[in-house]
Coordinates of C-alpha atoms and ligand atoms in Angstrom, one line a residue:
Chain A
X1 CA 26.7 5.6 -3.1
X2 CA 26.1 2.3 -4.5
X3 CA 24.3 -0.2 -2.1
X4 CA 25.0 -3.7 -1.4
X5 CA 22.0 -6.5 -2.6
X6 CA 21.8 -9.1 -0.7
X7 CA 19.4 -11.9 -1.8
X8 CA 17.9 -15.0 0.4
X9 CA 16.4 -17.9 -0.5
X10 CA 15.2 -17.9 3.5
X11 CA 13.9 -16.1 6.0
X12 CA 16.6 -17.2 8.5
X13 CA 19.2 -16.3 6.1
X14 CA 17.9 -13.2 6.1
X15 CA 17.2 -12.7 9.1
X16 CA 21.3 -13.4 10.1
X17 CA 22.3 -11.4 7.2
X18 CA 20.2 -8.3 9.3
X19 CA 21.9 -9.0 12.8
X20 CA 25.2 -9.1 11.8
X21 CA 25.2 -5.7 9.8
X22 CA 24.1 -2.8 11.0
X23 CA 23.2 -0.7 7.7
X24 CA 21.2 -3.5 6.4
X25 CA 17.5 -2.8 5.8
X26 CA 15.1 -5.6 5.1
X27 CA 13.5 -5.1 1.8
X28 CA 10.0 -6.2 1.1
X29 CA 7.6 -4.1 -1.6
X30 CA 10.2 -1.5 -1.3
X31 CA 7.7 1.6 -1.4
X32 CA 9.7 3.2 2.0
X33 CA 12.8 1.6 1.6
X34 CA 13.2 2.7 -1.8
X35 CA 12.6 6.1 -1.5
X36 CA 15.1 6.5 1.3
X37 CA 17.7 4.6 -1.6
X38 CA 16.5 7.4 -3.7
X39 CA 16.8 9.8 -1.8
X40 CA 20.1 8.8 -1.0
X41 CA 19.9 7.9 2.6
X42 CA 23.0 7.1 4.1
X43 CA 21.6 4.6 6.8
X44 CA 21.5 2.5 4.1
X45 CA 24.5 0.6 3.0
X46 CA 23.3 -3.2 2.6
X47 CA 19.5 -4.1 1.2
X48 CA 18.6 -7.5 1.6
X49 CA 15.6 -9.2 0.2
X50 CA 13.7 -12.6 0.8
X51 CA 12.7 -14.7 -2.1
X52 CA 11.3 -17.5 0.1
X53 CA 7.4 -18.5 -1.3
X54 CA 6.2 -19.0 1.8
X55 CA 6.9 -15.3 3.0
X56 CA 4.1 -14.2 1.0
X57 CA 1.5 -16.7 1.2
X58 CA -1.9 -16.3 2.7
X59 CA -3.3 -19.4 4.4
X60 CA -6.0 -20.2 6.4
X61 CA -7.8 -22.7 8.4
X62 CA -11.5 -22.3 10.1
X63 CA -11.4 -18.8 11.6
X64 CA -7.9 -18.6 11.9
X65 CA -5.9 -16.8 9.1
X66 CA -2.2 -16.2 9.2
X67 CA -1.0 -14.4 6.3
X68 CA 2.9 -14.1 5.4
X69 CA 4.4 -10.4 6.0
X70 CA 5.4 -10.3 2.4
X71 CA 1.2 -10.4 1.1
X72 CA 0.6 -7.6 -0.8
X73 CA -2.2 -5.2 -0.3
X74 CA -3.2 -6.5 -3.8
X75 CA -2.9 -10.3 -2.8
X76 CA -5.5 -9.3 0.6
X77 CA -7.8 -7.6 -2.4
X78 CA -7.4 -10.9 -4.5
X79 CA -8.5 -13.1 -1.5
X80 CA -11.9 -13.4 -1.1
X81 CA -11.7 -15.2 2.3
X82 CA -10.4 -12.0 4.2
X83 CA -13.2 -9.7 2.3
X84 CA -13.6 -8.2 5.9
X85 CA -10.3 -6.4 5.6
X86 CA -10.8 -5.3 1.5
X87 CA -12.1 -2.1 2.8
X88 CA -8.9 -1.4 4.5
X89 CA -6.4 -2.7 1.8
X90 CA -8.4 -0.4 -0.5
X91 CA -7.2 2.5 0.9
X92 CA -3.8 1.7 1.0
X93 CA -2.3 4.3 -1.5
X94 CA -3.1 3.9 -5.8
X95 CA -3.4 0.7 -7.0
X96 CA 0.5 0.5 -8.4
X97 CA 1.6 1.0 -4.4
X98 CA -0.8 -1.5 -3.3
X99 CA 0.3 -3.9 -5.6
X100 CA 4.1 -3.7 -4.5
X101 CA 3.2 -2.3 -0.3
X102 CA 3.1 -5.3 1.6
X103 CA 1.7 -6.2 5.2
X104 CA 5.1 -6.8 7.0
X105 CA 6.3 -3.2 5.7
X106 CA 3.1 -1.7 7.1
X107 CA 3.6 -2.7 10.5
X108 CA 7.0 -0.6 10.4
X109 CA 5.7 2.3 8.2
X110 CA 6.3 5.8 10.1
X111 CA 3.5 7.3 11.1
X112 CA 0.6 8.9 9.4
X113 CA 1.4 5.8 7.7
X114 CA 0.5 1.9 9.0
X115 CA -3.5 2.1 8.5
X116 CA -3.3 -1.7 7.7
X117 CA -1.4 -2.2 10.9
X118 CA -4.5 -0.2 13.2
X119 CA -6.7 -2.6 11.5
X120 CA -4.4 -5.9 12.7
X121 CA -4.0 -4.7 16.2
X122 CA -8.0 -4.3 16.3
X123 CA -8.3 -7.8 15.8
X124 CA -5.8 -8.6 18.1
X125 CA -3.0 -10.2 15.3
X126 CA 0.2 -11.7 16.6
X127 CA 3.3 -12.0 14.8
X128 CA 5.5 -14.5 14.2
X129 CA 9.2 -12.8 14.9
X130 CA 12.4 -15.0 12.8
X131 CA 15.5 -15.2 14.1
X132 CA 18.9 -16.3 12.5
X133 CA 17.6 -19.7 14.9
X134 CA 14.6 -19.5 14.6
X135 CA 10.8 -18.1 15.1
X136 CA 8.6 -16.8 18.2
X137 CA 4.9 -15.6 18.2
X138 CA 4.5 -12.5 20.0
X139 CA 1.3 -9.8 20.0
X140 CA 1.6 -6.9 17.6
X141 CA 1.2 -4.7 20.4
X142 CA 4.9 -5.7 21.5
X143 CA 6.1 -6.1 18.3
X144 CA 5.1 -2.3 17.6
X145 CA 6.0 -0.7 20.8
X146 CA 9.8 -2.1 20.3
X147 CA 9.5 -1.5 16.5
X148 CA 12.8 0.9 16.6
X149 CA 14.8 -1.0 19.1
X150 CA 14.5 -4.2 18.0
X151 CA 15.3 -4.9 14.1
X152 CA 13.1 -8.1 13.6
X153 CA 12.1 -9.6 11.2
X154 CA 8.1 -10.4 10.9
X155 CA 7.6 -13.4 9.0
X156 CA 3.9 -13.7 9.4
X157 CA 0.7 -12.2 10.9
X158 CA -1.7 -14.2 12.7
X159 CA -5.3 -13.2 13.3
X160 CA -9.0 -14.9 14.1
X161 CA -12.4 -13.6 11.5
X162 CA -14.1 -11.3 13.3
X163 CA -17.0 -12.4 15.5
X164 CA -19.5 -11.0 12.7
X165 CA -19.2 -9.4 9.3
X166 CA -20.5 -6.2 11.3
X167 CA -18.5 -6.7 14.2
X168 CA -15.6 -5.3 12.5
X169 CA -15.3 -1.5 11.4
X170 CA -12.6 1.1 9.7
X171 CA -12.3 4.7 9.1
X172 CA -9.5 6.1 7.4
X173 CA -9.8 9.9 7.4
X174 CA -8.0 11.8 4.7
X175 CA -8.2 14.8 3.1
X176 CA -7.5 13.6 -0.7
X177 CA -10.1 10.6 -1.7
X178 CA -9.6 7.7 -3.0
X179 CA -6.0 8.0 -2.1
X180 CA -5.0 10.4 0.4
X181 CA -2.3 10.0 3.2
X182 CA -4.1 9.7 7.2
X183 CA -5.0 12.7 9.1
X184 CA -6.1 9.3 11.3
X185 CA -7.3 6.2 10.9
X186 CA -9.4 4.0 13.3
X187 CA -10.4 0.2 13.7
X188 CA -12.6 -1.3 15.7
X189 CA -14.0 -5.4 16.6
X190 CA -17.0 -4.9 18.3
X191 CA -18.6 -8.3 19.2
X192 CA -21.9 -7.9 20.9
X193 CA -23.5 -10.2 23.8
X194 CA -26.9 -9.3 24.6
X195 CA -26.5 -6.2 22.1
X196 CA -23.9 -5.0 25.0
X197 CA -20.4 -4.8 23.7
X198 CA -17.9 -7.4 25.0
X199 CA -14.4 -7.8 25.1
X200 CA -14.2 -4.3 22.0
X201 CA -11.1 -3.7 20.5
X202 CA -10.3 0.0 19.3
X203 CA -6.9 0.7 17.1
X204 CA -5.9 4.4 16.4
X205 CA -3.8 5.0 13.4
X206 CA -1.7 8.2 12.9
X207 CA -2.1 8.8 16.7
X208 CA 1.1 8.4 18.0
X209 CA 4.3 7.8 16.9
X210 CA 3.0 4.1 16.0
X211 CA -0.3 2.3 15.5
X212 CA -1.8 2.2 19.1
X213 CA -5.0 0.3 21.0
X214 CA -7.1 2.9 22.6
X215 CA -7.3 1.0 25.7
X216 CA -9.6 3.4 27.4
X217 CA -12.6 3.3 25.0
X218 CA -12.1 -0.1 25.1
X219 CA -13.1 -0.2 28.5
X220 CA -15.5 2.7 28.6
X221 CA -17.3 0.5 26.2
X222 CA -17.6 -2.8 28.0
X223 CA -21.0 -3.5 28.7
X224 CA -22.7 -0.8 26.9
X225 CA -24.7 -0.3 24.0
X226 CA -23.5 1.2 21.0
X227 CA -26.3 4.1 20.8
X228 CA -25.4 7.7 21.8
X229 CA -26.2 7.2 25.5
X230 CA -23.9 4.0 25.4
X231 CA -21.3 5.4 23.7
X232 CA -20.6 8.9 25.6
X233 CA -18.2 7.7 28.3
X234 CA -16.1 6.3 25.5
X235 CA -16.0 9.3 23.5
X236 CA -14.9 11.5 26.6
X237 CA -11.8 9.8 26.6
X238 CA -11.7 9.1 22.9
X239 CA -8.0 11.4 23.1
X240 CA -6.8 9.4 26.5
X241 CA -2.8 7.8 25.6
X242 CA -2.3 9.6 22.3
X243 CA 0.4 11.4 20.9
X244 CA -0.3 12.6 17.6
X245 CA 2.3 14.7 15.4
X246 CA 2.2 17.7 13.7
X247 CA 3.0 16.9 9.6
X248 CA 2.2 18.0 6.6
X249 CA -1.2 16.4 6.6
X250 CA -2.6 17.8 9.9
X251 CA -1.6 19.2 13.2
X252 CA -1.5 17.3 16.3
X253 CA -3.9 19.9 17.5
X254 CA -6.7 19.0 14.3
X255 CA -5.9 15.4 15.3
X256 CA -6.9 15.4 18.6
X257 CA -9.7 17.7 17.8
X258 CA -11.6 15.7 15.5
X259 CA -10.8 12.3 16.9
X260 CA -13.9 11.9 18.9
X261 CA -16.0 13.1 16.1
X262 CA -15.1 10.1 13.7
X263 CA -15.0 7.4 17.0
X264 CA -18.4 8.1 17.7
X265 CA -19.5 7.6 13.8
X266 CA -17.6 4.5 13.5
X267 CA -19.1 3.0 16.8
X268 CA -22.9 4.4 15.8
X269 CA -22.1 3.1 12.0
X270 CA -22.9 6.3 10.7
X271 CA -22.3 6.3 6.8
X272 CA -19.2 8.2 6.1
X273 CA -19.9 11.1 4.6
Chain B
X1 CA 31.4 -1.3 -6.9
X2 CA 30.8 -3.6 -9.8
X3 CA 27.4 -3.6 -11.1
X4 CA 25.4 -6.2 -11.2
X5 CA 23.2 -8.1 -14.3
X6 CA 19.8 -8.1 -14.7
X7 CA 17.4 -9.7 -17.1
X8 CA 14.2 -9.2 -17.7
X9 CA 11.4 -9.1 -20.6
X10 CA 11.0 -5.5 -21.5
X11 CA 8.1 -4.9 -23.7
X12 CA 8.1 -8.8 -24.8
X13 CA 11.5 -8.9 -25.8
X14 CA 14.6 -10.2 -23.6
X15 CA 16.9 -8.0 -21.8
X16 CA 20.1 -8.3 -19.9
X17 CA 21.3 -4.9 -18.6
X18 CA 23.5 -3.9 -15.4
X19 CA 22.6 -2.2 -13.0
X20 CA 24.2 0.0 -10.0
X21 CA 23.7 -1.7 -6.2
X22 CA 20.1 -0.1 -5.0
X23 CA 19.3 1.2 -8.5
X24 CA 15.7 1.7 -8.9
X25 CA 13.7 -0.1 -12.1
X26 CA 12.5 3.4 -13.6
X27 CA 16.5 3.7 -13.7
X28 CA 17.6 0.5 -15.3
X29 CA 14.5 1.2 -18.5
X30 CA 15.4 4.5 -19.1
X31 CA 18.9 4.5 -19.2
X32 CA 20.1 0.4 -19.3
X33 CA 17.3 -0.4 -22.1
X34 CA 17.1 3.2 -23.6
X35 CA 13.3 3.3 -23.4
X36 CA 12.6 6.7 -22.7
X37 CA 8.5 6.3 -21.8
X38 CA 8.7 6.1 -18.5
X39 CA 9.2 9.7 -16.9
X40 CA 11.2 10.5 -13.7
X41 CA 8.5 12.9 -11.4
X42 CA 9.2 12.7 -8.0
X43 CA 11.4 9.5 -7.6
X44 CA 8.8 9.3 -4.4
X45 CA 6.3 7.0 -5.9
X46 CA 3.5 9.8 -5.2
X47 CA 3.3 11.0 -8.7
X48 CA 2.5 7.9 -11.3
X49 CA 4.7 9.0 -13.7
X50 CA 6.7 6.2 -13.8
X51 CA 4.2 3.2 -13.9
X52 CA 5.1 0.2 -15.9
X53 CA 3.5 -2.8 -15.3
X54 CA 4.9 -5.6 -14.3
X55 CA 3.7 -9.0 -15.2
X56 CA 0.1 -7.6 -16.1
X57 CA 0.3 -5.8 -12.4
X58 CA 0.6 -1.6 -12.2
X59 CA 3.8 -1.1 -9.9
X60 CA 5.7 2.5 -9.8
X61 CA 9.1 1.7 -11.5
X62 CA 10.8 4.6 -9.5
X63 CA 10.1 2.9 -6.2
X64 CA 10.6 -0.9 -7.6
X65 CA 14.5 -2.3 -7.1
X66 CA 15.5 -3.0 -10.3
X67 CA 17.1 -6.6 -9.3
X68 CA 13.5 -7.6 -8.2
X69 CA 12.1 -7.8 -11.6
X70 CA 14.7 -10.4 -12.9
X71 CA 12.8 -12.7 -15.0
X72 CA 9.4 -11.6 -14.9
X73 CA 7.8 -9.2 -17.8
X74 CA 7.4 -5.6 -17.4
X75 CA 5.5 -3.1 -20.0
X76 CA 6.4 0.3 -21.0
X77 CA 4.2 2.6 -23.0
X78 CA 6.7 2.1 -25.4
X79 CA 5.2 -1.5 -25.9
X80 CA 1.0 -0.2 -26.7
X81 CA 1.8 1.1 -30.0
X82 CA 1.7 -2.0 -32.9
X83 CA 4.0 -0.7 -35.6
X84 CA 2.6 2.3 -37.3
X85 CA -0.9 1.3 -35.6
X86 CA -1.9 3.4 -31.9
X87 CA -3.0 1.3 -29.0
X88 CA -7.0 1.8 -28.7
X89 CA -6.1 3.7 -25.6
X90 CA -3.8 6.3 -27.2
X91 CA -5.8 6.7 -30.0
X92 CA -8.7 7.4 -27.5
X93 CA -6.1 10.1 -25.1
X94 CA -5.5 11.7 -28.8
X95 CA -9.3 12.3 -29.7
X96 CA -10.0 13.0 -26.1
X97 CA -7.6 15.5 -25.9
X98 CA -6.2 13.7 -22.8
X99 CA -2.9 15.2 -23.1
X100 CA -1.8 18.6 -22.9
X101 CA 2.2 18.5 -21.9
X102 CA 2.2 15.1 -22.5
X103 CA 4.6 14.2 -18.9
X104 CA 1.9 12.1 -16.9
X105 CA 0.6 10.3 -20.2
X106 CA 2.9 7.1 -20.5
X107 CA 2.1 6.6 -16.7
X108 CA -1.9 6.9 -17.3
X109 CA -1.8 5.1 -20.2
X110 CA -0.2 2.1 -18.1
X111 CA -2.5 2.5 -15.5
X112 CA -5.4 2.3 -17.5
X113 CA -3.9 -0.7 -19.4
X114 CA -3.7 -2.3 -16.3
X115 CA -7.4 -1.9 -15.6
X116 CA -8.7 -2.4 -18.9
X117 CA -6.8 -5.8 -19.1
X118 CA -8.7 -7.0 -16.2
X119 CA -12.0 -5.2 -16.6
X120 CA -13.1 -4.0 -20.2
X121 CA -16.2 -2.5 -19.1
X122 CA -15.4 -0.4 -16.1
X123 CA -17.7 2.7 -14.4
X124 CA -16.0 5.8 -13.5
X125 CA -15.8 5.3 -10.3
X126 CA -13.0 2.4 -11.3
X127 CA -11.4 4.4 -14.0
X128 CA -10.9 7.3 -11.3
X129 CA -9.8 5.1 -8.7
X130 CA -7.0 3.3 -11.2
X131 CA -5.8 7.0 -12.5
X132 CA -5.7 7.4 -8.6
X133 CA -2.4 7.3 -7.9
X134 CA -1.2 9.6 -10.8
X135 CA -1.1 13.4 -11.1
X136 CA -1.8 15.4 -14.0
X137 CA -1.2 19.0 -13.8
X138 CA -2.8 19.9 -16.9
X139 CA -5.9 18.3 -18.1
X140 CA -8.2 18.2 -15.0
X141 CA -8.7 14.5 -14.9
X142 CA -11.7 14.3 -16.8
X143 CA -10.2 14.3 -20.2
X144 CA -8.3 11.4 -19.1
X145 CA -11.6 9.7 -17.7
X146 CA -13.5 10.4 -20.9
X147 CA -10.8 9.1 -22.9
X148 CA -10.6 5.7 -21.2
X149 CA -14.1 5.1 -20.8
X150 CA -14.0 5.6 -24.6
X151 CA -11.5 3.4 -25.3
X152 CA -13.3 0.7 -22.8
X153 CA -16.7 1.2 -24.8
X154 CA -15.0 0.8 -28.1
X155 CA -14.5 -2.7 -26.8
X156 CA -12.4 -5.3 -28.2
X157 CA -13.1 -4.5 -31.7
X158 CA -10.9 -1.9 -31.8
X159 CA -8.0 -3.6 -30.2
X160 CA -5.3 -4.0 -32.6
X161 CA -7.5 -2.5 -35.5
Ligands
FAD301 C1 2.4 7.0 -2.8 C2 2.4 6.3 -1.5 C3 1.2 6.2 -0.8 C4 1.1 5.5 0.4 N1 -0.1 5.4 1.1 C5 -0.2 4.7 2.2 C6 -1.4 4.7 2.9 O1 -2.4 5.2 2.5 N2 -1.5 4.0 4.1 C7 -0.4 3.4 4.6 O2 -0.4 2.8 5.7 N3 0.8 3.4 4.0 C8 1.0 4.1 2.8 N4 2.2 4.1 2.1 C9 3.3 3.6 2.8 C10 3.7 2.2 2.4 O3 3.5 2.0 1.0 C11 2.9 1.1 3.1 O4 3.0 1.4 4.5 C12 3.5 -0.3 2.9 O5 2.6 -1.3 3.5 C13 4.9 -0.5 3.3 O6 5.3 -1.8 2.8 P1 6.5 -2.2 1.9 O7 6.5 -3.6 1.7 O8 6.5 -1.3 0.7 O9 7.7 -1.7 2.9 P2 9.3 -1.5 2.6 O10 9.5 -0.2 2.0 O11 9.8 -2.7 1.9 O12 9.8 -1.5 4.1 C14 9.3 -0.5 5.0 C15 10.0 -0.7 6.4 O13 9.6 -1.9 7.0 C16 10.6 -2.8 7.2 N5 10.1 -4.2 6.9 C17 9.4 -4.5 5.8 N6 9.0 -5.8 5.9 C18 9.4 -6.2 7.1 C19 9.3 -7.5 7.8 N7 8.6 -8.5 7.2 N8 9.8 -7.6 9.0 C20 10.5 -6.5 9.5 N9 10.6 -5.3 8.9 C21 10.1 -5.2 7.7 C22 11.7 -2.4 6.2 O14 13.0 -2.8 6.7 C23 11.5 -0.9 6.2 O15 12.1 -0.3 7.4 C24 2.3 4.8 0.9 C25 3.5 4.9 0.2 C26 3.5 5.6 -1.0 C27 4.8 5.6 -1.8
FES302 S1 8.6 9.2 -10.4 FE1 7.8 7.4 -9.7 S2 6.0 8.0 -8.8 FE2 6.9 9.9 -9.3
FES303 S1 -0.9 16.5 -19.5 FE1 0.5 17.7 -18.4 S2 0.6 16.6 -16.6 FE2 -1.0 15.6 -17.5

């Protein structure tokens, strides 16, 4: 069935154009939305896009970056400013996917997908929601969490440099390198006081039905050192709040199973093997 | 429901074609321009099949809305050849016997356009991760790798010979 187009020169045009029609889908890279068209997805009916500039520019200012939902994984490669997050881009399908997938469309990508989205909630990102009005800030975490409910639209990501280059780490673990889908993914800010962790952020990917923080590590970890005595209580509830499905890349089962094992060699630095 | 016009430089020349509401780009080559390169795999973007690029950029035409490339440039495999002269890189697939049915070729040949425009002297390790996103039942891979690490090493020279 042919599909209406509907093209905006704004945000908040597009934004009104999704409230008031309820088989629009936003259209950003198009690497999910597309398929569904293709596929022939009846939930479909009306696509519309944004042309606005500003919806995919990445600025930033001292140790604050905010980068506009439409980036592409290609633009965060291009940008030598957020080198902490290349390795996570990188690993974002082939390079023709990451050159159209953008940052917005990851934070709504079904799981095993949103990798890039584990990484942003590690570093504690907000999001700046537009309305037909206007635009709020709220924390990814929320943003996420109501993903299905609330059909709104992100118009930009908002996130400090981590504390140190080392501070921040990722593991995506797939079975099919350099471009396989997650069996999980995980993120982690790790600022150290005193070589004691403070204040650790831990981000599952592939986990749960979306991107989660594993809230337990982090405070299993506060205080301690990150050395195999340090690290234990963390790993023992490594598996504590998720809810991992069963697909075609792993069981739920295998998930759970091998979480702990990749936690603890992301949190010693272990090279990946 | 009417369709809708699109133009676009195809292979450096203008185009205007129309195109069905939600019709993908692979769509609007094949059958608005009549360039037959680009294959139809998977229609999932998880094959490569279907890569054009698209102002110098890989993108996966199956999964790209056609209206979004209005007035930029997109490249077929179509395009490499210069008159009765090969593209470096085909000539390369040829002696490297890169292709054996021949369906993944125009989208590895676009892939590796797209990295040898930006980096004409690449390791293997970047050749394989470029080719990464396209599937080739046939060859192995390593064909492939040979042939565009040849056609990398026979530099500039042989651009356009
Ligand atoms: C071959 C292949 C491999 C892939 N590999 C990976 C991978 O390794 N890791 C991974 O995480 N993902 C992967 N993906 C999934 C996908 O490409 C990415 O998640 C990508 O970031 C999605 O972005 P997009 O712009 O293409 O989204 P679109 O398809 O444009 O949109 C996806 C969804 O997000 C919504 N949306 C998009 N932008 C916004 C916005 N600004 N505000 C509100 N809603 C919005 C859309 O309405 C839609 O529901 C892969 C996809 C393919 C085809
Ligand atoms: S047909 Fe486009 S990726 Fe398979
Ligand atoms: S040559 Fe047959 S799929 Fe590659």
């Amino acid at each position: 069935m042919p599909i209406a187009v509907k093209t905006c020169s704004s945000l908040g045009e597009a934004a009104a154009a999704l409230s008031t029609d309820r088989g629009a889908r936003f259209l950003a890279g198009g690497t999910l939305v597309m398929r569904a068209v293709n596929e022939g997805d009846l939930a479909v009916s009306t696509i519309v896009r944004a042309t606005d500039s500003a919806f995919s520019e990445i600025r930033s200012a001292g140790a604050r970056i905010a980068i506009g939902a439409g980036a592409t994984m290609a633009q965060i490669l291009a940008h030598r400013e957020l080198d902490f997050l290349h390795p996570v881009a990188r690993l974002i399908g082939g390079p023709a996917v990451r050159s159209a997938a953008t940052v917005g469309g990851n934070l709504f990508a079904p799981s095993p997908y949103g990798d890039f989205a584990a990484a942003l909630l590690a570093l504690d990102a907000t999001v700046s929601l537009q309305g037909g009005y206007g635009a709020r800030e709220a924390p990814l975490e929320e943003c996420l969490a109501s993903r299905e409910r609330s059909g709104g639209l992100v118009a930009s990501v908002s996130l400090n440099r981590p504390a140190s280059p080392g501070a921040f780490r990722f593991r995506k673990v797939s079975r099919v390198r350099p471009k396989g889908i997650s069996v999980l993914s995980i993120a982690a800010h790790l600022p150290l006081s005193g070589g004691r962790a403070t204040g650790a952020r831990v981000a599952y990917g592939a986990m749960a039905p979306t991107p989660i923080r594993a809230k337990a590590v982090e405070r299993a970890l506060e205080g301690r050192t990150l050395d195999t005595a340090g690290i234990a209580s963390a790993l023992a509830v490594a598996a504590e709040g998720t809810n991992p499905a069963t697909d075609a890349i792993a069981s739920a089962w295998y998930r759970r199973e091998v979480l702990a094992v990749h936690l603890r060699r992301l949190l010693l630095n272990e090279p990946e093997r | 429901m009417s369709k809708t016009p699109v133009q676009f430089r195809h292979n450096g020349v203008d185009v205007a074609v129309f195109v069905d509401g939600g019709a993908n780009l692979l769509t609007a080559i094949r059958e608005g321009v009549g360039d037959t390169a680009p294959k139809f795999g998977c229609g999932q973007g998880t094959c490569g099949v279907c890569t054009v690029l698209i102002d110098g950029e890989p993108h996966l035409s199956c999964i790209t809305l056609a209206e979004a490339v209005a007035g930029r440039s997109v490249e077929t495999a179509d395009g490499l050849k210069n008159g009765p002269d090969l593209h470096p890189l085909q000539r390369a697939f040829m002696e490297h016997f890169a292709a054996q049915c021949g369906f993944c070729t125009p989208g590895m040949l676009m892939a590796a356009k797209a990295l040898l425009d930006k980096n004409p002297a690449p390791s293997r390790a970047e050749v394989v991760e470029a080719i990464g996103g396209n599937i080739c039942r046939c060859t192995g891979y390593e064909p492939i790798i040979n042939a565009v690490l040849a056609a990398a090493s026979a530099g500039p020279g042989r651009q356009r010979a």
